[in-house]
Amino acid sequence: MNFFRNALLLRGRLTGWRTWILLALLPLITFGAARLMPPEEVSAPVQVGVVLPEQGGEDFWARLERRSGLVVAFHRTSRSQAERQVAAGRWDCALVLPEDFAQRLARLETAGLFTLLIGPGSTVYPMVRETVSACTAECVAPGMAEEYLRSILGEGAVEPARPRLEETLLNQERVLVTMETADGAPLDPLTLANSGVSRLSAGLTAILLLLWAMLAAMDLGRWLDSPFARRLAPLRGRTALLLPRLTGELVPALLSGMLALLAVEDPLPCIGALVPYLLFWGAAALVLARWRPGWNALPVLLPFVPALGLLLSPVLLDLSVLFPGLGPVIRWTPITLYLRACDGSVMDGLLLAAVGVAVLGLSAAADHRRRSGGAV
C-alpha cells in the first residue's frame, strides 16, 4: 500500500503545472547565470597596462611578462592608451615607468619609482603592486648584494664574486611560498580563476532547493492541518503520513537539481551531494510541517533566505575572512557543507545525511510514544 500511495502521490506531483514550472525554473536560472555572464568576466585574467621608457626597462618587462597568466595579464602600451583603457574600465590599472628607470635602478633608488594609474573600478592593484615589487627586487638584488659585499669585504673581494651574484638559485636553495585558503586548503591560482562560475551555479542550486523545501513544508503543514489528516494522524502517526508526500515533493526537486548542476564544470560530485543535502532539508521540512507556528512563519522568511544563503556561505564571498567571528557559523551552515561536499569532502556529505536520518528517526520515535500513550 505504501508503494502504491507513493507512486500515486509522485504521479500527481509530476502532472501538476506548478511542479513542471519549478522543475524547469532551477536549470534555467543556473544555466542562465553561467551563460549570461560575459566570457571575459568568467575566465579571462585581469588586464594591466605597462608603460615602459624609450630606453631601458627591458629586463624588468621580461620578468613581469613571465608572471603574466590566467590571473593577471600585463600589456605593454603607451601612456595615452593606458589612461584611456583604465578610464574606460577595460583595464584594472596601469603601471608607468620613468624615463630614467634604468639609471635609478643602477643607483638602487626605488622610492617613488613607479606611477600607478587606477580608476573608480580598480580592485586588484594591491596585488599588482606586490608583483611589481617582486620584479623590482629581482632587478636590484645583484646590485644590493654587491654593495653589501663591498661594505664588509672591500673592493678587492667583489670582483671574483660578481659572476656568482647573477646566478639563479636552484629550487632547493630558494625560499618557496605556498598559498592556501582561509580554511587551510591548498590554493591553485589556475583553479581559483576557473572555479567561480561552478561555485556560483552550485550555490544557487543549493539556495533554490532550500526554497523548494520551505514551500514543501508549507504544503505539508496545510495538508496535515486538514480534517482528513487530523483523523488519521492518531492511528498512523504524523511522520508516516508525511513521508510519502514529502517524497513526492523532493523527487522533482532532485531531478531539477541534477539538471541544474549540469552547468557545473565537474557535475558528478555536486549531483552525488544532492541526496544528503535534500535528505537534510526534507527532514527539516517534515519537522516544520508538524509545528504549526513554524510553517506559518515560512512565508515571512522566504524573501530573506536567498540573501542569508549568499551571506552565510562561501558562494560569492567568504565573509569569515573579513569577520572571523562568523567563521563557525559559515563553516557549519548546510549550504557550506553542501559546497564542501561538492569539492570532495565526503565527511560533510555524511554529516548532512546523518543529521537528516537522525531527525526523521526522532520524529518517528515521537509518534510511537504518542500512540503508546506517552508524552511527546
Short mmCIF file of C-alpha atoms in Angstrom, two decimals:
data_model
loop_
_atom_site.label_atom_id
_atom_site.label_comp_id
_atom_site.label_asym_id
_atom_site.label_seq_id
_atom_site.Cartn_x
_atom_site.Cartn_y
_atom_site.Cartn_z
CA MET A 1 0.00 0.00 0.00
CA ASN A 2 2.83 2.42 0.84
CA PHE A 3 4.46 1.79 -2.53
CA PHE A 4 1.26 2.44 -4.46
CA ARG A 5 0.46 5.50 -2.38
CA ASN A 6 3.94 6.92 -3.04
CA ALA A 7 3.59 6.21 -6.75
CA LEU A 8 0.20 7.93 -6.91
CA LEU A 9 1.47 10.97 -5.00
CA LEU A 10 4.54 11.25 -7.21
CA ARG A 11 2.39 10.93 -10.32
CA GLY A 12 0.13 13.67 -9.01
CA ARG A 13 3.11 15.93 -8.47
CA LEU A 14 4.58 15.26 -11.91
CA THR A 15 1.27 16.01 -13.62
CA GLY A 16 0.81 19.34 -11.82
CA TRP A 17 1.72 22.51 -13.70
CA ARG A 18 3.44 24.04 -10.68
CA THR A 19 5.86 21.13 -10.43
CA TRP A 20 6.87 21.46 -14.06
CA ILE A 21 7.41 25.20 -13.70
CA LEU A 22 9.64 24.66 -10.67
CA LEU A 23 11.36 21.73 -12.40
CA ALA A 24 12.33 23.91 -15.35
CA LEU A 25 12.99 27.09 -13.38
CA LEU A 26 16.05 25.85 -11.48
CA PRO A 27 18.05 24.67 -14.55
CA LEU A 28 17.10 27.87 -16.39
CA ILE A 29 18.45 30.02 -13.56
CA THR A 30 21.76 28.19 -13.21
CA PHE A 31 22.40 27.85 -16.93
CA GLY A 32 21.35 31.46 -17.42
CA ALA A 33 23.79 32.64 -14.73
CA ALA A 34 26.59 30.70 -16.42
CA ARG A 35 25.75 31.80 -19.97
CA LEU A 36 24.77 35.43 -19.40
CA MET A 37 27.95 36.23 -17.52
CA PRO A 38 30.37 37.67 -20.10
CA PRO A 39 33.14 35.20 -21.01
CA GLU A 40 35.84 37.75 -20.25
CA GLU A 41 34.45 38.11 -16.71
CA VAL A 42 34.39 34.33 -16.21
CA SER A 43 37.82 33.14 -17.18
CA ALA A 44 39.90 36.00 -18.59
CA PRO A 45 42.69 37.43 -16.45
CA VAL A 46 42.72 40.92 -15.03
CA GLN A 47 44.15 43.30 -17.62
CA VAL A 48 47.00 45.61 -16.55
CA GLY A 49 48.89 48.06 -18.79
CA VAL A 50 52.64 48.76 -18.54
CA VAL A 51 54.23 51.92 -19.99
CA LEU A 52 57.97 51.41 -20.50
CA PRO A 53 60.55 54.16 -21.13
CA GLU A 54 62.02 54.59 -24.60
CA GLN A 55 65.31 53.10 -23.42
CA GLY A 56 65.79 50.68 -20.55
CA GLY A 57 63.25 48.60 -18.70
CA GLU A 58 63.53 45.54 -20.95
CA ASP A 59 64.85 43.31 -18.16
CA PHE A 60 62.05 44.46 -15.85
CA TRP A 61 59.44 43.86 -18.58
CA ALA A 62 60.77 40.35 -19.25
CA ARG A 63 60.41 39.46 -15.57
CA LEU A 64 56.93 40.98 -15.42
CA GLU A 65 55.84 39.21 -18.59
CA ARG A 66 56.84 35.85 -17.12
CA ARG A 67 54.30 36.45 -14.36
CA SER A 68 51.53 37.17 -16.84
CA GLY A 69 48.97 34.35 -16.92
CA LEU A 70 45.38 33.36 -16.17
CA VAL A 71 45.11 35.59 -13.12
CA VAL A 72 46.77 38.84 -14.30
CA ALA A 73 47.81 39.74 -17.85
CA PHE A 74 50.29 42.58 -18.46
CA HIS A 75 50.18 44.59 -21.71
CA ARG A 76 52.99 46.80 -22.99
CA THR A 77 51.39 50.06 -24.13
CA SER A 78 51.72 53.84 -24.38
CA ARG A 79 50.79 56.35 -21.70
CA SER A 80 47.78 57.73 -23.60
CA GLN A 81 46.35 54.30 -24.37
CA ALA A 82 46.85 53.18 -20.77
CA GLU A 83 44.94 56.20 -19.49
CA ARG A 84 42.07 55.55 -21.93
CA GLN A 85 41.81 51.83 -21.13
CA VAL A 86 41.84 52.39 -17.36
CA ALA A 87 39.32 55.24 -17.59
CA ALA A 88 37.00 53.06 -19.69
CA GLY A 89 37.25 50.19 -17.19
CA ARG A 90 38.73 47.75 -19.73
CA TRP A 91 41.97 47.52 -17.72
CA ASP A 92 42.06 47.39 -13.95
CA CYS A 93 45.12 49.62 -13.67
CA ALA A 94 48.30 50.64 -15.48
CA LEU A 95 51.93 50.96 -14.45
CA VAL A 96 54.09 53.84 -15.72
CA LEU A 97 57.91 53.63 -15.57
CA PRO A 98 60.03 56.84 -15.57
CA GLU A 99 62.37 57.64 -18.45
CA ASP A 100 65.43 57.29 -16.19
CA PHE A 101 64.25 53.91 -14.91
CA ALA A 102 67.50 52.04 -15.71
CA GLN A 103 69.70 54.72 -14.16
CA ARG A 104 67.65 54.85 -10.97
CA LEU A 105 67.79 51.06 -10.66
CA ALA A 106 71.53 51.16 -11.10
CA ARG A 107 71.73 53.68 -8.25
CA LEU A 108 69.36 51.49 -6.20
CA GLU A 109 66.86 54.36 -5.96
CA THR A 110 63.49 52.62 -5.68
CA ALA A 111 61.49 55.21 -3.74
CA GLY A 112 58.69 56.64 -5.92
CA LEU A 113 59.96 54.64 -8.87
CA PHE A 114 56.56 53.81 -10.42
CA THR A 115 53.35 55.67 -11.17
CA LEU A 116 50.18 53.58 -10.81
CA LEU A 117 47.09 54.63 -12.78
CA ILE A 118 43.82 53.39 -11.29
CA GLY A 119 40.15 54.07 -11.96
CA PRO A 120 36.98 54.00 -9.85
CA GLY A 121 36.51 50.29 -10.56
CA SER A 122 40.10 49.21 -9.89
CA THR A 123 40.27 46.39 -7.37
CA VAL A 124 43.41 44.25 -7.83
CA TYR A 125 46.08 46.97 -7.91
CA PRO A 126 47.40 45.90 -4.45
CA MET A 127 48.25 42.51 -5.96
CA VAL A 128 49.83 44.26 -8.97
CA ARG A 129 51.98 46.30 -6.59
CA GLU A 130 53.21 43.10 -4.95
CA THR A 131 54.12 41.61 -8.33
CA VAL A 132 55.93 44.78 -9.40
CA SER A 133 57.83 44.86 -6.11
CA ALA A 134 58.95 41.26 -6.65
CA CYS A 135 60.22 42.03 -10.16
CA THR A 136 61.99 45.17 -8.93
CA ALA A 137 63.65 43.20 -6.14
CA GLU A 138 64.95 40.71 -8.69
CA CYS A 139 66.40 43.53 -10.79
CA VAL A 140 68.19 45.29 -7.91
CA ALA A 141 69.21 42.17 -5.97
CA PRO A 142 72.65 41.79 -7.64
CA GLY A 143 73.49 45.46 -7.08
CA MET A 144 72.37 45.33 -3.46
CA ALA A 145 74.42 42.20 -2.84
CA GLU A 146 77.46 43.82 -4.45
CA GLU A 147 77.15 46.90 -2.26
CA TYR A 148 76.84 44.69 0.81
CA LEU A 149 79.94 42.66 -0.06
CA ARG A 150 81.91 45.83 -0.78
CA SER A 151 81.00 47.24 2.64
CA ILE A 152 82.17 44.19 4.58
CA LEU A 153 84.96 42.70 2.40
CA GLY A 154 86.34 45.64 0.49
CA GLU A 155 86.63 46.40 -3.22
CA GLY A 156 89.06 43.63 -3.97
CA ALA A 157 86.72 40.81 -2.89
CA VAL A 158 83.79 41.96 -5.02
CA GLU A 159 85.22 41.25 -8.48
CA PRO A 160 85.71 37.47 -8.02
CA ALA A 161 82.22 37.13 -6.56
CA ARG A 162 80.42 39.19 -9.24
CA PRO A 163 79.52 36.20 -11.55
CA ARG A 164 78.02 34.45 -8.55
CA LEU A 165 75.70 37.39 -7.92
CA GLU A 166 74.00 36.91 -11.31
CA GLU A 167 73.31 33.18 -10.84
CA THR A 168 69.78 31.84 -10.36
CA LEU A 169 69.31 29.71 -7.29
CA LEU A 170 68.03 26.16 -7.60
CA ASN A 171 64.62 25.30 -6.14
CA GLN A 172 66.15 23.63 -3.09
CA GLU A 173 68.10 26.83 -2.33
CA ARG A 174 65.13 29.19 -2.63
CA VAL A 175 62.59 30.37 -0.09
CA LEU A 176 59.41 28.95 -1.62
CA VAL A 177 55.99 30.44 -0.91
CA THR A 178 52.86 28.28 -0.99
CA MET A 179 49.32 29.62 -0.96
CA GLU A 180 46.30 28.24 0.85
CA THR A 181 42.74 29.29 1.53
CA ALA A 182 41.49 30.65 4.86
CA ASP A 183 40.45 27.14 5.97
CA GLY A 184 43.85 25.62 5.19
CA ALA A 185 43.10 24.05 1.79
CA PRO A 186 45.77 24.32 -0.96
CA LEU A 187 45.18 27.24 -3.31
CA ASP A 188 45.98 26.91 -7.00
CA PRO A 189 45.62 30.23 -8.84
CA LEU A 190 44.58 28.46 -12.06
CA THR A 191 41.89 26.53 -10.25
CA LEU A 192 40.78 29.68 -8.48
CA ALA A 193 40.45 31.54 -11.76
CA ASN A 194 38.17 28.87 -13.26
CA SER A 195 36.08 27.87 -10.26
CA GLY A 196 33.95 30.99 -9.79
CA VAL A 197 31.11 30.05 -12.14
CA SER A 198 30.93 26.45 -10.92
CA ARG A 199 30.76 27.58 -7.29
CA LEU A 200 28.07 30.13 -8.19
CA SER A 201 25.97 27.53 -10.03
CA ALA A 202 26.24 25.00 -7.20
CA GLY A 203 25.47 27.66 -4.59
CA LEU A 204 22.41 28.95 -6.47
CA THR A 205 21.15 25.39 -6.83
CA ALA A 206 21.53 24.77 -3.10
CA ILE A 207 19.72 28.00 -2.20
CA LEU A 208 16.84 27.36 -4.61
CA LEU A 209 16.43 23.81 -3.33
CA LEU A 210 16.22 25.25 0.18
CA LEU A 211 13.37 27.46 -1.01
CA TRP A 212 11.76 24.38 -2.57
CA ALA A 213 11.96 22.55 0.76
CA MET A 214 10.39 25.52 2.55
CA LEU A 215 7.49 25.55 0.09
CA ALA A 216 7.12 21.81 0.61
CA ALA A 217 6.99 22.34 4.38
CA MET A 218 4.15 24.84 3.94
CA ASP A 219 2.21 22.42 1.71
CA LEU A 220 2.73 19.55 4.13
CA GLY A 221 1.73 21.69 7.10
CA ARG A 222 -1.51 22.80 5.46
CA TRP A 223 -2.34 19.23 4.47
CA LEU A 224 -1.57 17.93 7.98
CA ASP A 225 -3.95 20.57 9.35
CA SER A 226 -6.81 19.28 7.18
CA PRO A 227 -9.69 17.33 8.81
CA PHE A 228 -8.74 14.11 6.99
CA ALA A 229 -5.13 14.18 8.23
CA ARG A 230 -6.21 15.09 11.75
CA ARG A 231 -8.42 11.99 11.95
CA LEU A 232 -5.76 9.71 10.52
CA ALA A 233 -2.74 11.06 12.44
CA PRO A 234 -3.51 9.34 15.78
CA LEU A 235 -3.77 5.98 14.00
CA ARG A 236 -0.78 6.12 11.63
CA GLY A 237 1.47 8.79 13.13
CA ARG A 238 2.24 12.13 11.51
CA THR A 239 5.68 11.04 10.29
CA ALA A 240 4.25 8.05 8.42
CA LEU A 241 1.58 10.25 6.89
CA LEU A 242 4.00 12.96 5.77
CA LEU A 243 6.83 10.81 4.42
CA PRO A 244 5.06 9.71 1.20
CA ARG A 245 4.01 13.27 0.43
CA LEU A 246 7.49 14.56 1.30
CA THR A 247 8.99 12.03 -1.12
CA GLY A 248 6.61 13.25 -3.81
CA GLU A 249 7.85 16.80 -3.18
CA LEU A 250 11.56 16.02 -3.12
CA VAL A 251 11.89 13.69 -6.11
CA PRO A 252 11.09 16.51 -8.59
CA ALA A 253 13.48 18.73 -6.62
CA LEU A 254 16.21 16.12 -7.01
CA LEU A 255 15.58 15.83 -10.77
CA SER A 256 15.58 19.61 -11.15
CA GLY A 257 18.78 19.94 -9.15
CA MET A 258 20.51 17.28 -11.23
CA LEU A 259 19.60 19.11 -14.43
CA ALA A 260 20.74 22.44 -12.97
CA LEU A 261 24.12 21.06 -11.89
CA LEU A 262 24.98 20.07 -15.44
CA ALA A 263 26.12 23.69 -15.74
CA VAL A 264 28.92 22.94 -13.24
CA GLU A 265 32.39 22.15 -14.57
CA ASP A 266 32.54 18.81 -12.70
CA PRO A 267 28.87 17.92 -12.01
CA LEU A 268 29.20 14.38 -10.60
CA PRO A 269 30.33 15.29 -7.03
CA CYS A 270 27.68 18.01 -6.79
CA ILE A 271 24.94 15.69 -8.07
CA GLY A 272 26.01 13.00 -5.60
CA ALA A 273 25.90 15.52 -2.75
CA LEU A 274 22.29 16.41 -3.60
CA VAL A 275 20.94 13.28 -1.89
CA PRO A 276 22.28 14.04 1.62
CA TYR A 277 21.52 17.74 1.15
CA LEU A 278 17.88 17.10 0.25
CA LEU A 279 17.64 14.47 2.99
CA PHE A 280 18.69 17.13 5.50
CA TRP A 281 16.23 19.75 4.27
CA GLY A 282 13.50 17.14 3.80
CA ALA A 283 13.80 16.19 7.46
CA ALA A 284 13.73 19.88 8.41
CA ALA A 285 10.60 20.38 6.26
CA LEU A 286 8.91 17.44 7.97
CA VAL A 287 9.63 18.91 11.43
CA LEU A 288 8.34 22.34 10.37
CA ALA A 289 5.19 20.77 8.91
CA ARG A 290 4.45 19.19 12.29
CA TRP A 291 4.79 22.58 14.03
CA ARG A 292 2.02 24.98 13.03
CA PRO A 293 3.79 28.25 14.07
CA GLY A 294 6.86 27.10 12.12
CA TRP A 295 5.26 26.58 8.71
CA ASN A 296 3.01 29.61 9.22
CA ALA A 297 6.13 31.79 9.61
CA LEU A 298 7.80 30.50 6.43
CA PRO A 299 6.07 32.94 4.01
CA VAL A 300 7.58 35.82 6.01
CA LEU A 301 11.05 34.24 5.97
CA LEU A 302 11.12 33.24 2.29
CA PRO A 303 12.27 36.65 0.91
CA PHE A 304 15.25 36.73 3.29
CA VAL A 305 16.51 33.20 2.61
CA PRO A 306 18.42 33.91 -0.65
CA ALA A 307 20.26 36.87 0.88
CA LEU A 308 21.14 34.96 4.05
CA GLY A 309 22.19 31.95 1.97
CA LEU A 310 24.64 34.09 -0.01
CA LEU A 311 26.00 35.90 3.06
CA LEU A 312 26.35 32.88 5.35
CA SER A 313 28.01 30.57 2.84
CA PRO A 314 31.04 30.93 0.53
CA VAL A 315 29.02 31.15 -2.69
CA LEU A 316 30.23 34.61 -3.71
CA LEU A 317 32.47 35.64 -0.80
CA ASP A 318 33.56 34.00 2.43
CA LEU A 319 32.75 36.69 4.98
CA SER A 320 34.67 34.81 7.67
CA VAL A 321 37.86 36.19 6.09
CA LEU A 322 36.67 39.73 6.86
CA PHE A 323 34.77 38.89 10.05
CA PRO A 324 36.45 35.93 11.79
CA GLY A 325 33.64 35.75 14.33
CA LEU A 326 31.34 34.45 11.58
CA GLY A 327 33.72 31.56 10.85
CA PRO A 328 31.96 28.85 12.90
CA VAL A 329 28.53 29.92 11.63
CA ILE A 330 29.57 29.90 7.98
CA ARG A 331 31.54 26.67 8.34
CA TRP A 332 28.58 24.64 9.60
CA THR A 333 25.68 26.00 7.56
CA PRO A 334 24.06 23.30 5.36
CA ILE A 335 24.87 25.24 2.18
CA THR A 336 28.55 25.39 3.13
CA LEU A 337 28.53 21.68 3.94
CA TYR A 338 26.98 21.00 0.54
CA LEU A 339 29.60 23.13 -1.27
CA ARG A 340 32.38 21.35 0.61
CA ALA A 341 30.83 18.01 -0.38
CA CYS A 342 30.91 19.25 -3.99
CA ASP A 343 34.64 19.86 -3.52
CA GLY A 344 35.11 16.22 -2.47
CA SER A 345 34.62 16.32 1.31
CA VAL A 346 32.81 13.03 1.97
CA MET A 347 32.53 13.70 5.70
CA ASP A 348 30.50 16.88 5.14
CA GLY A 349 28.04 14.98 2.94
CA LEU A 350 27.79 12.20 5.51
CA LEU A 351 27.15 14.77 8.23
CA LEU A 352 24.18 16.17 6.30
CA ALA A 353 22.80 12.67 5.76
CA ALA A 354 23.33 11.66 9.40
CA VAL A 355 21.52 14.73 10.73
CA GLY A 356 18.63 14.17 8.32
CA VAL A 357 18.26 10.50 9.28
CA ALA A 358 18.51 11.35 12.99
CA VAL A 359 15.76 13.97 12.73
CA LEU A 360 13.49 11.55 10.86
CA GLY A 361 14.19 8.87 13.47
CA LEU A 362 13.38 11.22 16.35
CA SER A 363 10.17 12.29 14.63
CA ALA A 364 9.09 8.66 14.17
CA ALA A 365 10.00 7.87 17.79
CA ALA A 366 7.88 10.78 19.00
CA ASP A 367 4.90 9.42 17.05
CA HIS A 368 5.46 5.97 18.51
CA ARG A 369 5.45 7.36 22.07
CA ARG A 370 2.30 9.31 21.38
CA ARG A 371 0.48 6.26 20.05
CA SER A 372 1.69 4.30 23.06
CA GLY A 373 0.20 6.88 25.39
CA GLY A 374 3.43 8.63 26.42
CA ALA A 375 4.17 12.33 26.27
CA VAL A 376 5.66 13.78 23.11
#
